PDB file of C-alpha atoms in Angstrom:
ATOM      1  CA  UNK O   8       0.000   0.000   0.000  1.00 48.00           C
ATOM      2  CA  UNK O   9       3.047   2.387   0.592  1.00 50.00           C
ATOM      3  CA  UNK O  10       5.063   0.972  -1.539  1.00 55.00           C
ATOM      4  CA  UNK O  11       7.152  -1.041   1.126  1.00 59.00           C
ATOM      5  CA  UNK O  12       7.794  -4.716  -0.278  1.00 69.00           C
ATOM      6  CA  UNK O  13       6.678  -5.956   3.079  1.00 75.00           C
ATOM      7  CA  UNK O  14       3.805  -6.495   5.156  1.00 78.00           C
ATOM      8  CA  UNK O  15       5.913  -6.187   8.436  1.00 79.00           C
ATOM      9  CA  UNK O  16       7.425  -3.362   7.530  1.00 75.00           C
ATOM     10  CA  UNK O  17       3.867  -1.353   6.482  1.00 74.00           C
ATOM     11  CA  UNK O  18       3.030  -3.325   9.609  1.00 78.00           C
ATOM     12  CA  UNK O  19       5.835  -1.314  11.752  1.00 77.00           C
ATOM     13  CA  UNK O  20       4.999   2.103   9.940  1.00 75.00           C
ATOM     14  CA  UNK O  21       1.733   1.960  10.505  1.00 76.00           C
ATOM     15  CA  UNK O  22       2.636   1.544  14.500  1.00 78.00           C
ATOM     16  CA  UNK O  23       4.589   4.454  14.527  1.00 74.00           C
ATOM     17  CA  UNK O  24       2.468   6.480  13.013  1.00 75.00           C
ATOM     18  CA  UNK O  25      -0.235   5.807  15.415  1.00 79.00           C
ATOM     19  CA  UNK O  26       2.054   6.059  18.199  1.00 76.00           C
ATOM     20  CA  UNK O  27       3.259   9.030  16.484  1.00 73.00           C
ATOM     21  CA  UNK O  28      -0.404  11.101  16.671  1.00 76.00           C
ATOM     22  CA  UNK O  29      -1.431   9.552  20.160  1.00 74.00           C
ATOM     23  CA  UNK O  30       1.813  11.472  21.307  1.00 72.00           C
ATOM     24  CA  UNK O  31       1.172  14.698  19.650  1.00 72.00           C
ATOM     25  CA  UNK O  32      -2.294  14.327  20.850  1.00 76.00           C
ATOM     26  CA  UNK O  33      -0.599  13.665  24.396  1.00 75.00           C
ATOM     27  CA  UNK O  34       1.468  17.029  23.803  1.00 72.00           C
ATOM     28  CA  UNK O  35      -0.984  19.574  22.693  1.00 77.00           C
ATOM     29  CA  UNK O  36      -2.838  18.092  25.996  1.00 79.00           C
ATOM     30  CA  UNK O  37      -0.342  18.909  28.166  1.00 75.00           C
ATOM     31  CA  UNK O  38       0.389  22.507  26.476  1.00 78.00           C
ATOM     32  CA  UNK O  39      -3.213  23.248  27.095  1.00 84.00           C
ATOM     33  CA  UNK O  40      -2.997  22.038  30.847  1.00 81.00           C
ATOM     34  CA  UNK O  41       0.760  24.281  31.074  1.00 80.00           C
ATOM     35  CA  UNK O  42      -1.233  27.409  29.759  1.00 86.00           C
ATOM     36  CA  UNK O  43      -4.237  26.977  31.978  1.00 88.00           C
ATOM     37  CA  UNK O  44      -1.619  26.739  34.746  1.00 84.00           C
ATOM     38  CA  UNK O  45       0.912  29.357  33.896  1.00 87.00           C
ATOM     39  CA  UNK O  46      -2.357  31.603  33.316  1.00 91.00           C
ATOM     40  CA  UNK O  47      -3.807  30.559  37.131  1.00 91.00           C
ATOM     41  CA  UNK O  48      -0.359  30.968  38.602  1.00 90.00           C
ATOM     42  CA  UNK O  49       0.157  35.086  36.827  1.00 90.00           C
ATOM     43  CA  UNK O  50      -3.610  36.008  38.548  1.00 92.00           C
ATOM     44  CA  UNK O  51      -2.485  34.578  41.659  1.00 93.00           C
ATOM     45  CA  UNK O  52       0.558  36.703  41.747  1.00 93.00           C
ATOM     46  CA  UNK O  53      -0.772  39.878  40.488  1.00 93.00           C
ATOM     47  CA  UNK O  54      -3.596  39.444  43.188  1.00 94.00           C
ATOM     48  CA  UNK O  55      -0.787  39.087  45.392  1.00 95.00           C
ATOM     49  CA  UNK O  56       1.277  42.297  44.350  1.00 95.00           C
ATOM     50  CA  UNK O  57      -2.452  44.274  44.351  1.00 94.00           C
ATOM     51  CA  UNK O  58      -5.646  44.409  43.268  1.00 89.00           C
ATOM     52  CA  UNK O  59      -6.934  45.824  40.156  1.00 87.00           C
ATOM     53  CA  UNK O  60      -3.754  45.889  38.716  1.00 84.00           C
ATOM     54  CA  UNK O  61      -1.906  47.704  41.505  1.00 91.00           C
ATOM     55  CA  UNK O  62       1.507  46.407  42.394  1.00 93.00           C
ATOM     56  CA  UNK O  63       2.385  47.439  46.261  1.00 96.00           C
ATOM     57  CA  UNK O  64       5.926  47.264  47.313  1.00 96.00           C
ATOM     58  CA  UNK O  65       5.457  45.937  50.577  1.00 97.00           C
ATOM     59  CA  UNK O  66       3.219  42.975  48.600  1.00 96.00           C
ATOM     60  CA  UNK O  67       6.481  41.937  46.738  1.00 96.00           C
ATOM     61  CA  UNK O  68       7.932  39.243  49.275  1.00 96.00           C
ATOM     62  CA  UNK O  69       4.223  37.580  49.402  1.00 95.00           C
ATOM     63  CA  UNK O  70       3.644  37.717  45.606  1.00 94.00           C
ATOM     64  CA  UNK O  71       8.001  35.979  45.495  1.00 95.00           C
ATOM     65  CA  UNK O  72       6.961  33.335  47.911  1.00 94.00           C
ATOM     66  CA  UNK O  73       4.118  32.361  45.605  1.00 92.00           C
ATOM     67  CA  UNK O  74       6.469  32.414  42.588  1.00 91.00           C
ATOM     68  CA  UNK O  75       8.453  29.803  44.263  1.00 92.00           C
ATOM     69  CA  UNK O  76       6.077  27.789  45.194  1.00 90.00           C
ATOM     70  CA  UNK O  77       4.761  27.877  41.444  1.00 89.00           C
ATOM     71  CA  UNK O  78       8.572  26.932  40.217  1.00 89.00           C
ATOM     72  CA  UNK O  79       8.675  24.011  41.736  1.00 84.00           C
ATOM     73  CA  UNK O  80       5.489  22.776  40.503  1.00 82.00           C
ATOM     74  CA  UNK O  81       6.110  23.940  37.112  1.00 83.00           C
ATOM     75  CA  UNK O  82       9.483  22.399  36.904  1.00 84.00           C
ATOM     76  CA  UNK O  83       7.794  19.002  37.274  1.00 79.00           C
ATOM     77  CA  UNK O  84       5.188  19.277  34.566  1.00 75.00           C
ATOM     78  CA  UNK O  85       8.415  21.078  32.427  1.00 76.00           C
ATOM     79  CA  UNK O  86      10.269  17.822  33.283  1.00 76.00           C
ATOM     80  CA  UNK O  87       7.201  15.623  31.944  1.00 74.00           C
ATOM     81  CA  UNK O  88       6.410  17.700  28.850  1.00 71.00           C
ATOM     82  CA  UNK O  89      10.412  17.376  27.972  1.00 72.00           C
ATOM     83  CA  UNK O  90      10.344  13.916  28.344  1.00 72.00           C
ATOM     84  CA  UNK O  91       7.036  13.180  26.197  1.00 70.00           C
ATOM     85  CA  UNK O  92       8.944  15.560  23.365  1.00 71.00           C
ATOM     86  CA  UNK O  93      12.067  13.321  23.536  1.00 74.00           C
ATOM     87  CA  UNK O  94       9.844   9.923  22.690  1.00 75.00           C
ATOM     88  CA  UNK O  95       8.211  11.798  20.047  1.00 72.00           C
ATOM     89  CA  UNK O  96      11.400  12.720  18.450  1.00 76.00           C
ATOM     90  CA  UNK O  97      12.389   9.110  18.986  1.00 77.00           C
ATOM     91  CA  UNK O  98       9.422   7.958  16.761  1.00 72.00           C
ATOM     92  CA  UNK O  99      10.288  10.681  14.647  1.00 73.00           C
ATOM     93  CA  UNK O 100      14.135   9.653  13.821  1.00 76.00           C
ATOM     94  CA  UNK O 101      12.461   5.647  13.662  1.00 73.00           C
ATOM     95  CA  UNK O 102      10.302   6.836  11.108  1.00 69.00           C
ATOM     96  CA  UNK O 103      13.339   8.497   9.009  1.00 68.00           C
TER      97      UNK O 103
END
């Protein structure tokens, strides 16, 4: 159908491929899921620095202390979106 002289072979392309999309599908998921995050996490420290858009001084160590709570739960999902992009480029140099 592909014009591979084998059935395995069509067999083995056709697994990447579907591997392939169900990881892309996996990736845009978890870029939606970052951006709904990242989004949550800005509002929570702009609340923190003021309201309606006010930024207080004497707000900045509260609104800090929220940023670092926020880096160390973005540097997990970071971690697990990186790893998800190397197996896609894995099925990506199988496929070449």
């Amino acid at each position: 159908m592909l014009g591979f002289n084998s059935p395995q072979r069509e067999l083995e392309l056709g697994k990447m491929l579907d591997r392939l999309a169900y990881e892309d599908f996996e990736d845009a998921n978890s870029l939606q899921i970052m951006v709904g995050c990242l989004k949550m996490a800005l509002t929570d420290v702009q609340n923190a620095l003021g309201d309606q858009g006010a930024m207080y001084p004497e707000n900045v160590p509260k609104a800090a202390k929220l940023l670092a709570e926020y880096a160390a739960r973005f540097e997990k999902l970071e971690k697990t979106t990186s790893s998800t992009e190397d197996e896609l480029k894995k099925v990506i140099d199988d496929l070449r």
